[in-house]
Short mmCIF file of C-alpha atoms in Angstrom, two decimals:
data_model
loop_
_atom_site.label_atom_id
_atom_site.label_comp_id
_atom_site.label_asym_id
_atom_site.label_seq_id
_atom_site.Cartn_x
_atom_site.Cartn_y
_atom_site.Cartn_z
CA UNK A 1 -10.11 59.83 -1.25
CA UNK A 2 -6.95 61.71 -1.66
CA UNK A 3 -6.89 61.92 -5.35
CA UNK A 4 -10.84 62.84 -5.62
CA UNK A 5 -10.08 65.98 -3.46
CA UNK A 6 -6.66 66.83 -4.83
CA UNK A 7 -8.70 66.70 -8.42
CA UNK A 8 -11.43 68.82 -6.68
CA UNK A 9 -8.85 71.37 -5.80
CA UNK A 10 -6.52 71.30 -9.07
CA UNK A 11 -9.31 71.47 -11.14
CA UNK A 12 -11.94 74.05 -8.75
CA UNK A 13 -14.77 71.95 -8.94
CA UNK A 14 -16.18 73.96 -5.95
CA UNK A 15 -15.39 77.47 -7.24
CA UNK A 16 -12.78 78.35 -5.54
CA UNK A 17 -10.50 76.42 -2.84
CA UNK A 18 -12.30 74.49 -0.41
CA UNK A 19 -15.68 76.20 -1.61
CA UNK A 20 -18.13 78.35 -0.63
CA UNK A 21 -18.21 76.33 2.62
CA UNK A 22 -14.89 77.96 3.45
CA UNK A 23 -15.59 81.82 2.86
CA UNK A 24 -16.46 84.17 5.84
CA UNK A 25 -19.69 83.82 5.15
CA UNK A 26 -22.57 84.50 8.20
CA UNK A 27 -22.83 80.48 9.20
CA UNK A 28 -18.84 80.25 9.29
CA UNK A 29 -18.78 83.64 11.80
CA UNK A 30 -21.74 81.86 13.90
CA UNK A 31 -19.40 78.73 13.27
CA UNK A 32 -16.70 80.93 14.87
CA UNK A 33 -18.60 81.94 17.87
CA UNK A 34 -19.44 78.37 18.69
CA UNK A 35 -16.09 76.83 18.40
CA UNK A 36 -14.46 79.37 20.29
CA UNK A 37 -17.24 79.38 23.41
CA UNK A 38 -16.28 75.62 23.06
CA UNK A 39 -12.69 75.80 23.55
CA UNK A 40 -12.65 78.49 26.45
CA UNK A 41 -16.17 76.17 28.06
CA UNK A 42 -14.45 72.74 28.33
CA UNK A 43 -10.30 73.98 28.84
CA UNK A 44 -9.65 72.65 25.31
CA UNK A 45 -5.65 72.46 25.32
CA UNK A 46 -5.48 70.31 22.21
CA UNK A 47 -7.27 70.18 18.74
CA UNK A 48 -7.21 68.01 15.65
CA UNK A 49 -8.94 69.67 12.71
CA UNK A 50 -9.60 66.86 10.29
CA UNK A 51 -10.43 67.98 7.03
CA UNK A 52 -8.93 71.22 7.86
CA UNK A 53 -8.74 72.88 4.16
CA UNK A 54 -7.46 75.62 3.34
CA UNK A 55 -7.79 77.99 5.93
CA UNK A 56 -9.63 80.87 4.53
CA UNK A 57 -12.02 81.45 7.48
CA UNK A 58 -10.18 79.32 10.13
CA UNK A 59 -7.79 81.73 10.26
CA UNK A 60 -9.94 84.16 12.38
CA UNK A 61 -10.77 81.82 14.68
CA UNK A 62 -8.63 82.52 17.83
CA UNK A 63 -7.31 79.60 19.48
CA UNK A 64 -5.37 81.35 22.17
CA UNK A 65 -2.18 78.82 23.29
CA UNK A 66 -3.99 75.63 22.20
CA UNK A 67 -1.88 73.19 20.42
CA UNK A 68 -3.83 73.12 16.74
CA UNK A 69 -2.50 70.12 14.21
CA UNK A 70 -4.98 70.63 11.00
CA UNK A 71 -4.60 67.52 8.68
CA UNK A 72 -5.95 67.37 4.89
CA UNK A 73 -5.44 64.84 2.07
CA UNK A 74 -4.68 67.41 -0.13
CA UNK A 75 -0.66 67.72 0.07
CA UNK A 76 -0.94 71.46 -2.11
CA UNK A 77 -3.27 72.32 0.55
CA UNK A 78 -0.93 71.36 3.56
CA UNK A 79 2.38 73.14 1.73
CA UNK A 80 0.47 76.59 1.47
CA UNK A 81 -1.02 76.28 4.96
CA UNK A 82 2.29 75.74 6.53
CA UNK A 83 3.80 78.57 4.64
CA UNK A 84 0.78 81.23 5.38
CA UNK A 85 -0.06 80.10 8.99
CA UNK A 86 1.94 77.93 10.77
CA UNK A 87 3.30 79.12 13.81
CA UNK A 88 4.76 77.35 17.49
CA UNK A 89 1.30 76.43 18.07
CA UNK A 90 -0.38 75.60 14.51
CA UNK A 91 0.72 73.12 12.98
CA UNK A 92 -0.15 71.63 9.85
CA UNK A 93 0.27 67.88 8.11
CA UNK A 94 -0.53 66.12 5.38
CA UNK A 95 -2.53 63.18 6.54
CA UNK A 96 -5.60 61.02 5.60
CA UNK A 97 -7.89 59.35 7.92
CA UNK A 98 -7.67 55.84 7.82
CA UNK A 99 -7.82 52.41 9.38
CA UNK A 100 -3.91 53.10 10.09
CA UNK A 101 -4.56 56.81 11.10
CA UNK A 102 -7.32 57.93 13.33
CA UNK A 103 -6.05 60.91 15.65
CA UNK A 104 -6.44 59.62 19.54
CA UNK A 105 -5.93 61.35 22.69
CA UNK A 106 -6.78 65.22 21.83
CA UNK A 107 -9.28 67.42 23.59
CA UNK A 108 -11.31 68.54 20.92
CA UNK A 109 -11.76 66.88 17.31
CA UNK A 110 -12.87 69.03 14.71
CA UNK A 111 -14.85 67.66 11.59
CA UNK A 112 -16.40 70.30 9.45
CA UNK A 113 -18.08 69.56 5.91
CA UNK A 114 -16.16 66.58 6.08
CA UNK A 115 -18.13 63.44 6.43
CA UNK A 116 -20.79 64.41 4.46
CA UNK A 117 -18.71 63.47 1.51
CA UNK A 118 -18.52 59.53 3.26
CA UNK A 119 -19.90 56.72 2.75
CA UNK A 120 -22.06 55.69 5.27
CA UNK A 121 -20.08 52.87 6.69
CA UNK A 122 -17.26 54.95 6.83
CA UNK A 123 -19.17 57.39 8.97
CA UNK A 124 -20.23 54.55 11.47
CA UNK A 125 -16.69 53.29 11.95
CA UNK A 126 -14.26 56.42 11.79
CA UNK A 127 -17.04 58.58 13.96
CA UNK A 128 -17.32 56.04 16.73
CA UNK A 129 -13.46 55.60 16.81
CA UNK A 130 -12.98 59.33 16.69
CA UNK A 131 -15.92 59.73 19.65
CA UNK A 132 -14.33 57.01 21.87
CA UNK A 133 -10.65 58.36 21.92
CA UNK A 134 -10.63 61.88 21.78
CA UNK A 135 -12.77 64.15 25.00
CA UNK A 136 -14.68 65.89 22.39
CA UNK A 137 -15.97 65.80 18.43
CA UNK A 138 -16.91 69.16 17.05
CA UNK A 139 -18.75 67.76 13.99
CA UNK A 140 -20.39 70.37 11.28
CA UNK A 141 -22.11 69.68 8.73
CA UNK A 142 -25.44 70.13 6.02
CA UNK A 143 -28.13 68.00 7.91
CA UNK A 144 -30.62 68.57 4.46
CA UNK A 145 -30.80 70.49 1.62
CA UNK A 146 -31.10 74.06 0.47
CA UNK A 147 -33.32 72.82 -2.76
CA UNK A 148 -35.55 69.97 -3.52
CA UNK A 149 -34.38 67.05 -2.67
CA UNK A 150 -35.94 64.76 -5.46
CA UNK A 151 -33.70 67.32 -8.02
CA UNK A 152 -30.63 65.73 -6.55
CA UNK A 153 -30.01 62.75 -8.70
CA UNK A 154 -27.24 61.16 -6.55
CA UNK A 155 -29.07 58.54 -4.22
CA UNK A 156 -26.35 56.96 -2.81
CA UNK A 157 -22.78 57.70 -0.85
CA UNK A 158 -19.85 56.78 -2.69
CA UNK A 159 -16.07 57.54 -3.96
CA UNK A 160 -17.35 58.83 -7.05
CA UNK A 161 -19.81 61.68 -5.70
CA UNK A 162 -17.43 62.29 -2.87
CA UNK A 163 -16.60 65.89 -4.38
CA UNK A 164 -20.66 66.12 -4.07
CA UNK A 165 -22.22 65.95 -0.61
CA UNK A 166 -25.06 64.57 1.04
CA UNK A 167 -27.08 65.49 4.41
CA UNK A 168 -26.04 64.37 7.54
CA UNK A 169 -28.69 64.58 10.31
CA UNK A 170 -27.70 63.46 13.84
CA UNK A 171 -31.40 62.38 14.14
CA UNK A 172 -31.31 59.98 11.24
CA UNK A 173 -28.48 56.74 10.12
CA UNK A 174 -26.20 56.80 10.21
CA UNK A 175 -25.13 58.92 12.75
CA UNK A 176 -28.21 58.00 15.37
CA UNK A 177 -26.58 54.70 14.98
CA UNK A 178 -23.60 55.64 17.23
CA UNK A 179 -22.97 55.60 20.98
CA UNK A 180 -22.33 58.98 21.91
CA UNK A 181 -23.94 61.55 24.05
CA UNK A 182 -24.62 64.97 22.33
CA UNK A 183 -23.84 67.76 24.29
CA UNK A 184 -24.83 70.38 22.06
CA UNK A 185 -26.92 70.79 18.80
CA UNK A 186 -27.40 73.72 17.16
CA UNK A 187 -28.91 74.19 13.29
CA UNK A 188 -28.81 77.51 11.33
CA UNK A 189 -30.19 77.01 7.71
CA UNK A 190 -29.32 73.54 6.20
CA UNK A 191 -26.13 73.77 9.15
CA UNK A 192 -26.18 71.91 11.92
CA UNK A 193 -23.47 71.74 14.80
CA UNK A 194 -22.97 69.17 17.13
CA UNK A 195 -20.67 68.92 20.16
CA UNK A 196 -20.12 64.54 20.89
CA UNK A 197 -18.70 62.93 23.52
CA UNK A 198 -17.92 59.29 24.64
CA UNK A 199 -21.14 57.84 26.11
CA UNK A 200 -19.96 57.02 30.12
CA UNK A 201 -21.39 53.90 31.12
CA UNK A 202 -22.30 53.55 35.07
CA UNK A 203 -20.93 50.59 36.97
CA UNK A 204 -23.44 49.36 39.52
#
């Protein structure tokens, strides 16, 4: 995964940067608005932004004193970050999620225009484990697409069309395959938001 998206950004596959997705476009301010009713709704102290890119509208969001580690797979990504934005409470690594690295214990996960790019066993096994140790998943992501779907010639998930995407609708597989309770959903375009959390079980 790490050398599709370092290629992606070496070579600007999507335009510019992290792509289009990353400008301050009109979804990323509503984006904005969400996140931060999120963080100041539910006491959010601590965030892990997977995926986190390269910052172009994230830095408007205000996190206030929350402890912020943004990880990316792209280490060119990570150097500029920490050089542009990193302060006492931003912090910035290069990381990749993995069998031997999924983040654990943090208030809020963030996953935006991330696991759209995954296979969809991946999605299963890294969202559950990201849903079941963390308070709260912030996922974002296109749930269908802008044009007609039978134009798209990629049918499948896989490393190959990674620096492509597919949709990822929490009412269809894989994700309606996890345990989870949704505590928000909210769809602007071909955007959708969702807010996840564990699923508590009641002990009779």
């Amino acid at each position: 995964m790490e050398g599709v998206f370092t290629e992606i950004y070496n070579k600007n596959r999507w335009g510019d940067g992290s792509g289009t997705g990353s400008n301050m476009s009109i979804d990323n301010k509503k984006y904005i608005e969400k996140l931060e009713d999120i963080l100041k709704t539910y006491n959010i102290k601590t965030i892990c932004d997977i995926g986190c890119g390269d910052w172009k509208f994230s830095q408007y969001i205000n996190f206030g004193t929350c402890k912020y580690l943004g990880i990316d797979c792209v280490e060119s990504v990570i150097k500029e970050n920490k050089k542009n934005y990193q302060k006492k409470n931003i912090r910035f690594q290069h990381k990749s999620l993995s069998e031997d690295f999924i983040p654990h214990g943090y208030d809020l996960i963030i996953i935006k225009d991330v696991i759209q790019h995954w296979e969809d066993d991946d999605i299963i096994k890294y969202m559950q484990e990201l849903i079941n140790n963390n308070k709260y998943v912030f996922c974002t992501n296109g749930y269908k697409f802008m044009r007609d779907p039978s134009k798209n010639k990629l049918k499948k998930r896989n490393i190959q069309n990674q620096y492509r995407y597919f949709p990822v609708d929490i009412d269809k597989y894989p994700l309606n395959s996890l345990t989870m309770e949704c505590l928000m959903k909210y769809e602007r375009r071909a955007k959708q938001m969702l807010l996840l959390k564990k699923l508590e079980t009641s002990v009779n």
